[in-house]
Coordinates of C-alpha atoms in Angstrom, one line a residue:
M1 CA 115.8 59.1 149.1
I2 CA 118.6 59.7 146.6
V3 CA 119.3 56.8 144.3
Q4 CA 122.9 56.7 143.1
E5 CA 123.5 55.8 139.4
N6 CA 125.9 53.0 140.4
A7 CA 123.5 51.4 142.9
S8 CA 123.1 47.7 142.1
N9 CA 119.6 47.5 143.5
P10 CA 117.1 50.4 143.7
V11 CA 115.7 49.1 146.9
S12 CA 119.0 48.4 148.6
G13 CA 119.1 49.7 152.1
I14 CA 115.3 49.4 152.5
D15 CA 113.8 47.1 155.1
E16 CA 113.8 43.5 153.7
S17 CA 110.2 43.0 154.8
L18 CA 109.1 45.9 152.7
V19 CA 110.9 44.5 149.7
S20 CA 109.3 41.1 150.2
S21 CA 105.9 42.7 150.5
Y22 CA 106.5 44.7 147.3
N23 CA 107.6 41.6 145.4
D24 CA 104.7 39.5 146.7
R25 CA 101.8 42.0 146.3
I26 CA 102.6 45.0 144.2
R27 CA 104.8 43.5 141.5
P28 CA 102.2 40.9 140.5
L29 CA 99.6 43.6 140.2
L30 CA 101.9 45.6 137.9
D31 CA 102.6 42.5 135.8
A32 CA 98.9 41.8 135.6
I33 CA 98.2 45.3 134.4
D34 CA 100.9 45.1 131.7
K35 CA 99.5 41.7 130.6
L36 CA 96.0 43.2 130.3
R37 CA 97.5 46.1 128.3
D38 CA 99.1 43.6 125.9
L39 CA 95.7 42.1 125.4
N40 CA 94.3 45.5 124.4
V41 CA 91.4 45.3 126.9
M42 CA 91.2 49.0 126.8
Q43 CA 89.6 48.7 123.4
E44 CA 86.7 46.9 125.2
G45 CA 86.1 49.8 127.5
I46 CA 88.1 48.4 130.4
Q47 CA 90.4 51.2 131.6
L48 CA 93.7 50.5 133.2
P49 CA 95.8 52.8 135.5
T50 CA 98.1 54.7 133.1
I51 CA 100.7 57.5 133.5
V52 CA 100.1 59.7 130.4
V53 CA 102.8 62.1 129.5
V54 CA 101.6 65.2 127.7
G55 CA 103.1 68.6 126.8
E56 CA 103.7 71.1 124.1
Q57 CA 106.0 70.3 121.3
S58 CA 109.7 70.5 122.4
S59 CA 108.6 71.0 126.0
G60 CA 111.2 68.3 127.2
K61 CA 109.0 65.2 127.5
S62 CA 111.7 63.0 126.0
S63 CA 114.3 64.4 128.5
V64 CA 112.0 63.4 131.4
L65 CA 111.5 59.9 130.1
E66 CA 115.2 59.5 129.3
S67 CA 116.1 60.4 132.9
L68 CA 113.6 57.7 134.2
A69 CA 114.5 55.0 131.7
G70 CA 118.2 55.7 131.4
I71 CA 118.2 55.3 127.6
S72 CA 118.2 57.7 124.6
L73 CA 115.0 58.4 122.8
P74 CA 114.5 60.1 119.4
R75 CA 115.3 63.8 119.3
G76 CA 115.2 66.6 116.7
D77 CA 113.3 69.6 115.5
G78 CA 109.5 69.4 115.2
I79 CA 107.5 66.3 116.2
C80 CA 109.7 63.4 117.4
T81 CA 106.9 61.3 118.9
R82 CA 104.3 60.6 116.2
V83 CA 102.6 57.7 117.8
P84 CA 101.6 56.9 121.4
L85 CA 104.9 55.4 122.8
V86 CA 104.2 53.1 125.7
I87 CA 107.4 52.8 127.8
R88 CA 107.3 49.9 130.2
L89 CA 110.1 50.0 132.7
Q90 CA 110.9 46.8 134.7
N91 CA 113.7 46.6 137.2
H92 CA 115.7 43.3 137.2
E93 CA 118.8 42.3 139.0
Q94 CA 120.9 41.3 136.0
S95 CA 123.5 43.8 134.9
D96 CA 122.7 43.6 131.2
T97 CA 119.9 45.7 129.7
H98 CA 117.2 44.1 127.6
L99 CA 115.2 46.3 125.2
Q100 CA 112.5 45.3 122.8
L101 CA 109.8 47.0 120.7
E102 CA 106.3 45.6 120.4
Y103 CA 103.8 46.9 117.8
Q104 CA 101.0 45.2 116.0
T105 CA 102.2 41.6 116.0
K106 CA 105.9 42.3 115.8
V107 CA 108.5 42.0 118.6
V108 CA 111.9 43.7 117.7
S109 CA 114.8 43.3 120.0
T110 CA 117.4 46.2 120.1
D111 CA 120.1 47.7 122.3
E112 CA 120.7 51.1 123.9
S113 CA 122.9 52.4 121.1
K114 CA 120.2 51.6 118.4
V115 CA 117.0 52.1 120.3
A116 CA 116.3 55.6 118.9
Q117 CA 116.8 54.3 115.4
A118 CA 114.6 51.3 116.0
I119 CA 111.8 53.6 117.4
N120 CA 112.0 55.8 114.3
L121 CA 111.8 52.8 112.0
A122 CA 108.8 51.4 113.9
T123 CA 107.1 54.8 113.9
D124 CA 107.6 55.0 110.1
E125 CA 105.8 51.7 109.7
L126 CA 102.9 52.8 111.9
A127 CA 102.5 56.5 110.9
G128 CA 104.3 56.6 107.5
S129 CA 107.6 58.1 106.5
A130 CA 106.2 61.6 106.2
K131 CA 105.5 63.8 109.3
G132 CA 102.0 62.6 110.0
I133 CA 100.8 60.9 113.2
S134 CA 98.9 57.8 114.2
N135 CA 97.0 56.6 117.2
T136 CA 98.4 53.0 116.9
P137 CA 100.6 52.5 120.0
L138 CA 104.2 51.4 120.0
T139 CA 105.5 49.7 123.2
L140 CA 109.1 49.9 124.4
V141 CA 109.9 47.4 127.1
V142 CA 113.0 48.3 129.1
K143 CA 114.4 45.7 131.5
K144 CA 117.2 47.4 133.3
N145 CA 118.9 47.3 136.7
G146 CA 117.9 50.3 138.8
V147 CA 114.9 51.6 136.8
P148 CA 111.6 52.1 138.6
D149 CA 108.7 49.7 137.8
L150 CA 106.5 52.1 135.8
T151 CA 104.5 52.1 132.6
M152 CA 104.1 55.5 130.9
V153 CA 102.6 56.6 127.6
D154 CA 104.4 59.3 125.8
L155 CA 102.0 61.2 123.4
P156 CA 102.8 63.5 120.5
G157 CA 103.6 67.0 121.5
I158 CA 101.0 69.7 120.9
T159 CA 101.5 71.9 117.9
R160 CA 99.0 74.3 116.3
V161 CA 100.8 75.2 113.0
P162 CA 101.4 72.4 110.5
I163 CA 104.8 72.3 108.9
H164 CA 105.6 71.0 105.4
G165 CA 104.5 67.4 105.1
Q166 CA 101.9 67.5 107.9
P167 CA 98.2 67.4 107.5
E168 CA 96.3 70.7 107.9
D169 CA 94.3 69.3 110.9
I170 CA 97.4 68.2 112.8
Y171 CA 96.3 70.0 115.9
E172 CA 92.9 68.3 115.9
Q173 CA 94.5 64.9 115.4
I174 CA 96.9 65.3 118.3
S175 CA 94.2 66.7 120.5
D176 CA 92.0 63.7 119.8
I177 CA 94.8 61.3 120.8
I178 CA 95.6 63.2 124.0
M179 CA 92.0 63.4 125.0
E180 CA 91.5 59.7 124.4
F181 CA 94.3 58.8 126.8
I182 CA 93.7 61.4 129.6
K183 CA 89.9 61.3 129.7
P184 CA 89.6 58.0 131.7
K185 CA 89.6 58.6 135.4
E186 CA 92.2 55.8 135.8
S187 CA 94.8 57.9 133.9
I188 CA 97.4 59.9 135.8
I189 CA 98.3 63.0 133.7
L190 CA 101.9 63.9 133.8
N191 CA 102.1 67.5 132.4
V192 CA 105.6 68.4 131.1
L193 CA 106.0 72.2 131.1
S194 CA 108.9 74.3 129.9
A195 CA 110.0 76.9 132.4
T196 CA 110.4 79.4 129.6
V197 CA 106.6 79.6 128.9
D198 CA 103.6 81.0 130.7
F199 CA 102.0 78.0 132.4
P200 CA 98.3 79.3 132.4
T201 CA 98.4 79.6 128.7
C202 CA 99.8 76.1 128.0
E203 CA 97.5 74.0 125.8
S204 CA 98.4 70.9 127.8
I205 CA 97.2 72.5 131.0
R206 CA 94.0 73.6 129.4
M207 CA 93.3 70.0 128.2
S208 CA 94.1 68.6 131.6
Q209 CA 91.6 71.0 133.2
L210 CA 88.9 69.9 130.9
V211 CA 89.0 66.3 132.1
D212 CA 90.4 66.8 135.7
K213 CA 88.9 70.0 137.0
T214 CA 90.1 69.5 140.6
G215 CA 93.6 68.5 139.5
E216 CA 93.5 65.3 141.7
R217 CA 95.2 63.2 139.0
T218 CA 97.4 65.8 137.3
L219 CA 101.1 66.1 138.1
A220 CA 103.5 68.7 136.6
V221 CA 107.1 68.4 135.7
V222 CA 108.9 71.7 134.9
T223 CA 111.8 71.3 132.5
K224 CA 114.5 73.7 131.1
S225 CA 114.6 75.5 134.4
D226 CA 118.3 76.2 133.8
Q227 CA 117.5 78.0 130.5
A228 CA 116.8 81.7 130.3
P229 CA 113.8 82.9 128.2
V230 CA 114.7 83.9 124.6
G231 CA 116.2 87.3 124.6
L232 CA 116.8 87.5 128.4
H233 CA 120.6 87.4 128.1
A234 CA 120.6 90.1 125.5
K235 CA 118.3 92.2 127.7
L236 CA 120.5 91.7 130.8
N237 CA 123.6 92.5 128.8
A238 CA 121.8 95.5 127.4
N239 CA 121.4 96.8 131.0
V240 CA 125.2 97.0 131.4
S241 CA 125.6 98.5 127.9
E242 CA 122.9 101.0 128.6
L243 CA 124.5 102.0 131.9
N244 CA 127.8 102.4 130.2
N245 CA 126.2 104.6 127.6
L246 CA 124.8 106.9 130.2
P247 CA 126.7 110.2 130.5
Q248 CA 129.5 110.3 133.0
K249 CA 128.2 111.5 136.3
L250 CA 129.9 114.8 137.0
S251 CA 131.1 115.3 140.6
T252 CA 133.2 118.5 140.4
V253 CA 132.9 121.9 138.9
T254 CA 136.1 121.4 137.0
E255 CA 134.7 118.3 135.2
A256 CA 131.5 120.2 134.4
L257 CA 133.3 123.2 133.1
T258 CA 135.6 121.2 130.9
I259 CA 132.8 119.3 129.3
F260 CA 130.7 122.4 129.0
M261 CA 133.4 124.3 127.1
R262 CA 134.1 121.3 124.9
I263 CA 130.4 121.1 123.9
V264 CA 130.3 124.8 123.3
G265 CA 133.3 124.6 121.0
F266 CA 131.9 121.6 119.1
S267 CA 128.6 123.4 118.6
R268 CA 130.3 126.6 117.4
E269 CA 132.3 124.6 114.8
S270 CA 129.2 122.7 113.6
L271 CA 127.2 126.0 113.2
K272 CA 130.1 127.6 111.3
N273 CA 130.1 124.6 108.9
L274 CA 126.3 124.7 108.5
L275 CA 125.6 128.4 108.4
V276 CA 128.7 130.0 107.0
R277 CA 130.8 127.4 105.0
G278 CA 127.9 125.3 103.7
E279 CA 129.4 122.1 104.9
F280 CA 126.8 119.6 106.1
D281 CA 128.7 116.2 106.2
E282 CA 127.9 115.9 109.9
Y283 CA 124.1 115.9 109.1
G284 CA 124.2 114.6 105.5
D285 CA 120.8 112.8 105.6
D286 CA 118.9 115.6 107.2
K287 CA 118.1 118.2 104.4
N288 CA 116.8 120.6 106.9
M289 CA 120.3 121.0 108.2
H290 CA 121.7 122.0 104.8
C291 CA 121.5 125.5 105.9
T292 CA 123.0 127.6 103.1
A293 CA 120.7 125.9 100.6
R294 CA 117.6 126.5 102.8
L295 CA 118.6 130.1 103.5
A296 CA 119.0 130.7 99.7
E297 CA 115.5 129.2 99.2
L298 CA 114.0 131.5 101.8
L299 CA 115.7 134.6 100.1
D300 CA 114.5 133.6 96.6
K301 CA 110.9 133.1 97.9
F302 CA 111.1 136.5 99.7
S303 CA 112.3 138.2 96.5
E304 CA 109.6 136.6 94.4
E305 CA 106.9 137.6 96.9
M306 CA 108.1 141.2 96.9
K307 CA 107.9 141.4 93.1
N308 CA 104.5 139.7 92.9
S309 CA 103.1 141.9 95.6
S310 CA 104.1 145.1 93.9
D311 CA 102.5 143.8 90.6
N312 CA 99.2 143.0 92.2
N313 CA 98.8 145.4 95.1
S314 CA 96.5 147.8 93.2
S315 CA 93.0 146.9 92.3
K316 CA 92.4 150.2 90.5
K317 CA 92.2 150.6 86.8
F318 CA 95.2 151.7 84.7
L319 CA 96.5 155.2 85.7
I320 CA 93.7 155.9 88.2
A321 CA 96.0 155.7 91.2
E322 CA 98.5 158.1 89.6
I323 CA 95.7 160.5 88.6
E324 CA 94.3 160.6 92.1
V325 CA 97.8 161.3 93.5
L326 CA 98.3 164.1 91.0
E327 CA 94.9 165.6 91.9
E328 CA 95.8 165.6 95.6
T329 CA 99.3 167.1 95.2
K330 CA 98.5 169.8 92.6
A331 CA 99.2 173.4 93.5
I332 CA 99.2 176.9 92.0
A333 CA 102.1 176.4 89.7
L334 CA 103.2 176.2 86.0
P335 CA 101.6 173.4 84.1
N336 CA 103.6 170.5 82.6
F337 CA 105.7 170.1 85.8
L338 CA 105.3 166.9 87.8
P339 CA 105.2 167.8 91.5
R340 CA 107.9 166.0 93.6
S341 CA 105.3 165.4 96.3
A342 CA 103.3 163.3 93.9
F343 CA 106.2 160.9 93.3
H344 CA 106.8 160.6 97.1
A345 CA 103.1 160.0 97.8
L346 CA 102.9 157.2 95.3
L347 CA 106.2 155.8 96.6
H348 CA 104.9 155.8 100.2
L349 CA 101.8 153.9 99.1
K350 CA 103.9 151.2 97.4
I351 CA 106.3 150.8 100.3
K352 CA 103.4 150.6 102.8
A353 CA 101.9 147.7 100.8
I354 CA 105.1 145.6 101.2
S355 CA 106.4 147.0 104.5
E356 CA 105.5 143.9 106.5
M357 CA 107.1 141.4 104.2
P358 CA 110.8 142.2 105.1
A359 CA 109.9 141.8 108.9
N360 CA 108.2 138.5 108.2
F361 CA 111.1 137.3 106.2
I362 CA 113.6 138.1 109.0
A363 CA 111.4 136.3 111.5
K364 CA 111.3 133.2 109.3
V365 CA 115.1 133.2 108.9
W366 CA 115.9 133.5 112.6
D367 CA 113.3 131.0 113.5
Y368 CA 115.0 128.6 111.2
V369 CA 118.4 129.4 112.5
E370 CA 117.1 128.8 116.1
T371 CA 115.8 125.4 115.0
V372 CA 119.2 124.5 113.6
A373 CA 121.1 125.9 116.6
V374 CA 119.0 123.9 119.1
A375 CA 119.4 120.7 117.0
V376 CA 123.2 121.2 117.1
I377 CA 123.2 121.8 120.8
V378 CA 121.0 118.8 121.5
H379 CA 123.2 116.6 119.3
H380 CA 126.4 117.6 121.1
C381 CA 124.6 117.3 124.6
K382 CA 123.1 113.9 124.0
K383 CA 125.5 112.3 126.5
Y384 CA 124.9 115.1 129.1
A385 CA 121.2 115.7 129.1
Q386 CA 121.5 118.1 132.1
F387 CA 123.3 120.6 129.9
Q388 CA 120.5 120.7 127.3
P389 CA 117.9 122.9 129.0
H390 CA 120.4 125.5 130.1
M391 CA 122.1 125.7 126.7
T392 CA 118.9 125.7 124.6
R393 CA 117.5 128.4 126.8
A394 CA 120.7 130.5 126.2
V395 CA 120.2 129.9 122.4
H396 CA 116.6 131.0 122.6
N397 CA 117.5 134.2 124.5
L398 CA 120.4 135.0 122.1
I399 CA 118.3 134.4 119.0
S400 CA 115.5 136.7 120.4
S401 CA 118.1 139.5 120.9
V402 CA 119.7 139.0 117.5
K403 CA 116.3 138.8 115.8
E404 CA 115.3 142.1 117.4
K405 CA 118.4 143.8 116.2
S406 CA 117.9 142.5 112.7
M407 CA 114.3 143.8 112.7
E408 CA 115.5 147.2 113.7
R409 CA 118.0 147.3 110.8
V410 CA 115.4 146.0 108.3
L411 CA 112.9 148.7 109.4
E412 CA 115.7 151.3 108.9
I413 CA 116.1 150.0 105.3
V414 CA 112.4 150.4 104.7
E415 CA 112.3 153.9 106.3
M416 CA 115.3 154.9 104.1
E417 CA 113.4 154.0 101.0
K418 CA 110.5 156.2 102.2
L419 CA 112.8 159.1 102.9
A420 CA 113.5 160.2 99.3
G421 CA 113.6 158.8 95.8
Y422 CA 117.2 158.5 94.7
T423 CA 119.4 156.3 92.6
C424 CA 122.6 156.7 90.6
D425 CA 121.7 153.6 88.6
P426 CA 121.6 154.5 84.9
E427 CA 119.1 151.8 84.4
Y428 CA 116.4 154.1 85.9
L429 CA 116.6 156.7 83.1
A430 CA 117.0 154.1 80.4
E431 CA 113.9 152.2 81.6
W432 CA 111.9 155.4 82.0
K433 CA 112.7 156.6 78.5
R434 CA 111.8 153.2 77.0
L435 CA 108.4 153.2 78.8
V436 CA 107.5 156.8 78.3
A437 CA 108.0 156.6 74.6
H438 CA 104.6 154.8 74.4
S439 CA 102.8 157.9 75.7
A440 CA 101.4 158.9 72.3
T441 CA 99.6 155.6 72.2
L442 CA 97.2 156.8 74.9
N443 CA 95.6 159.4 72.6
Q444 CA 95.1 157.2 69.6
G445 CA 91.8 155.8 70.8
Y446 CA 90.0 154.1 73.7
S447 CA 90.0 150.5 72.7
P448 CA 92.4 148.1 74.4
I449 CA 96.0 148.9 73.5
S450 CA 99.5 147.3 74.0
I451 CA 102.0 149.5 75.9
G452 CA 105.4 148.0 76.5
N453 CA 105.8 146.1 79.7
F454 CA 102.3 147.0 80.8
G455 CA 100.8 144.5 78.3
N456 CA 97.3 144.8 76.8
I457 CA 95.4 147.5 78.6
D458 CA 91.8 148.7 78.6
I459 CA 91.9 152.5 78.5
S460 CA 88.2 153.2 77.8
H461 CA 87.8 154.6 81.3
L462 CA 90.4 157.4 80.4
M463 CA 88.1 159.0 77.8
Y464 CA 86.8 161.4 80.5
Y465 CA 90.2 162.8 81.3
H466 CA 92.0 165.5 79.1
S467 CA 95.3 164.5 77.5
G468 CA 97.4 166.7 79.8
I469 CA 96.4 164.8 83.0
K470 CA 96.7 161.5 81.2
N471 CA 100.2 162.2 80.0
D472 CA 101.3 163.4 83.4
A473 CA 99.8 160.3 85.0
F474 CA 101.5 158.0 82.5
D475 CA 104.8 159.8 83.0
L476 CA 104.5 159.4 86.7
K477 CA 103.7 155.7 86.3
C478 CA 106.7 155.2 84.0
R479 CA 109.0 156.9 86.5
M480 CA 107.7 154.8 89.4
T481 CA 107.8 151.6 87.4
A482 CA 111.5 152.2 86.5
Y483 CA 112.4 153.3 90.0
W484 CA 110.4 150.5 91.8
K485 CA 112.5 147.8 90.1
I486 CA 115.6 149.4 91.6
V487 CA 113.9 149.8 95.0
L488 CA 113.0 146.1 95.2
R489 CA 116.4 144.9 94.1
R490 CA 118.1 147.3 96.5
M491 CA 115.9 146.2 99.5
V492 CA 116.4 142.5 98.8
D493 CA 120.2 143.0 98.4
C494 CA 120.6 145.1 101.5
I495 CA 118.5 142.8 103.7
A496 CA 120.3 139.7 102.4
L497 CA 123.7 141.3 103.1
Q498 CA 122.7 142.5 106.5
L499 CA 121.3 139.0 107.3
M500 CA 124.5 137.3 106.1
L501 CA 126.6 139.5 108.4
S502 CA 124.3 138.9 111.4
I503 CA 124.4 135.1 110.9
Q504 CA 128.1 135.0 110.4
R505 CA 128.6 137.0 113.6
F506 CA 126.2 134.7 115.4
A507 CA 128.0 131.6 114.3
N508 CA 131.5 132.9 114.8
G509 CA 131.3 134.3 118.3
E510 CA 128.0 135.6 119.5
L511 CA 126.6 132.1 120.2
E512 CA 129.6 131.0 122.2
A513 CA 129.6 134.2 124.2
G514 CA 125.9 134.1 124.8
I515 CA 125.8 130.5 126.0
V516 CA 128.8 131.0 128.3
N517 CA 127.3 134.2 129.8
E518 CA 123.9 132.6 130.3
V519 CA 125.2 129.4 132.0
M520 CA 127.9 131.2 134.0
D521 CA 125.3 133.6 135.5
T522 CA 125.8 133.2 139.2
N523 CA 122.3 134.6 139.9
E524 CA 120.9 131.5 138.2
G525 CA 123.2 129.0 140.0
G526 CA 126.3 129.2 137.8
I527 CA 128.2 126.2 136.5
E528 CA 127.1 124.2 139.6
R529 CA 123.7 123.7 138.0
L530 CA 125.3 121.4 135.5
L531 CA 126.3 118.9 138.2
I532 CA 122.6 118.1 138.8
E533 CA 121.4 115.3 136.6
I534 CA 117.9 115.6 135.1
P535 CA 115.4 113.4 136.9
S536 CA 114.9 110.9 134.1
V537 CA 118.6 110.2 133.8
A538 CA 119.1 110.0 137.5
V539 CA 116.2 107.5 137.9
K540 CA 117.4 105.5 135.0
R541 CA 121.0 105.3 136.4
E542 CA 119.7 104.2 139.8
R543 CA 117.4 101.6 138.2
L544 CA 120.2 100.1 136.1
T545 CA 122.7 100.1 138.9
K546 CA 120.2 98.3 141.2
S547 CA 119.4 95.8 138.5
I548 CA 123.0 95.0 137.8
S549 CA 123.8 94.7 141.5
L550 CA 120.9 92.3 142.0
L551 CA 121.9 90.1 139.0
K552 CA 125.5 89.9 140.2
E553 CA 124.3 88.9 143.7
S554 CA 122.0 86.3 142.2
K555 CA 124.8 84.9 140.1
D556 CA 127.0 84.5 143.2
V557 CA 124.2 82.7 145.0
L558 CA 123.7 80.2 142.1
A559 CA 127.5 79.8 141.9
R560 CA 127.7 78.8 145.5
I561 CA 124.9 76.4 145.2
M562 CA 126.5 74.7 142.1
D563 CA 129.8 74.5 144.1
K564 CA 128.1 72.7 146.9
I565 CA 126.4 70.3 144.5
A566 CA 129.8 69.6 142.8
V567 CA 131.4 68.9 146.2
A568 CA 128.5 66.6 147.2
D569 CA 128.9 64.6 144.0
D570 CA 132.6 64.2 144.5

């Protein structure tokens, strides 16, 4: 039965005999129960049938009661009901509404416009003006045409965390009041639940199950069913936004080729800025992408390692290596002549000691360049994920080829240094003369001596060698020391220049050509491969499309239902 708001009598249209029976038998019982309730017989252990309204804080209990009573109750944030509010609804035939509050020994008449304020004032008297609660009941009598004959007890909403002004044990106090009212078997528990929460975890449900395990006297009212859970709208709107942010689905080879060439062009310009021009505005926060600075650091480290290695690569005592070389290269010849083969033999030994360092340096540089190139490709392909595997594989293959060529050129530089000792740098003779001028010091004794750049040296082990071999060995060492400085500088300079040229060629054209050739290779499927979305994107697109379609269909269904309701009300 639907009761219209403008109905003059809630039982109009019902058989008159039923109305007469209700007035003769049921209404006197309800009046008697209310009379007993006024006498507080429950304090004597006599339980009366009671509808007890329980629920979490802000679950919508007041809205349910307002819809039944047709009046406005106190609302606001936090706990609005701080005492048990007994709402006694009585239908009467008069058109005017009579409202009164009864608490302790007071009876306060009020009207519909001031009832909320009157309840707040009475609550302050019973529970204090702070935010505490009290178990002293407050009765609101509502005599109004069209309301059902019901008596309900609205209890404070359950809250676990006390706010400012509430006692620390607020949860325990509220729980005690609720359990006091719902424990009697005569109580009907009206559980008010918000549709936006998980019902099994609701504290009010848990309390009801403690006293009514079978659920025989528990009813549930679900409120806020028209409200979406917090964050749902944002999530649903995010589906549309996420779908729009997915890359455009490519349907023709022309579209794929256009986007592919655009990505290749952008990638080439980014790499030129990073590797050649030293411009990194596009990746300002990522220091690993500040390529010219990182390449300079790698080169400085390589140069320092070469120098340190040459200084520490011999574990032999001073001049012993040179004496051994002279012994192995001596021949039947005039004395006081240094054999050329001795210099070459010593040079080969020193180059062999550092021969792996240039190759390792080249490998580090091109590994770094590959990391940068792949990062650039991924950045420009982020909207077209199906391009990434093909383009990054092309970068890897191209880097491998370029690295191999660089290795060959570096090994050529190392082999050239082994070929012959030569330099037109006047610093060689100047350095040799400066060092060899200390040769006389070798024959002044066998205690530690200081010789130019060689520092403090223990020469006691040289006492067993005659002065001629010592002088030749020292001369050879001075020549090699002067020449080796030039060799190291020349190798570092040549490798750096060769590397700069290779990187510039790579950024200016080789990368673009390599990617295009790799992707366009018809043996591998050609440009048509780019039309195929990667599985993760394809699945995501399908999921979002279905979700949006379902939500739109649901929206249309609800709209049609609301239209029917609006027409019925009219």
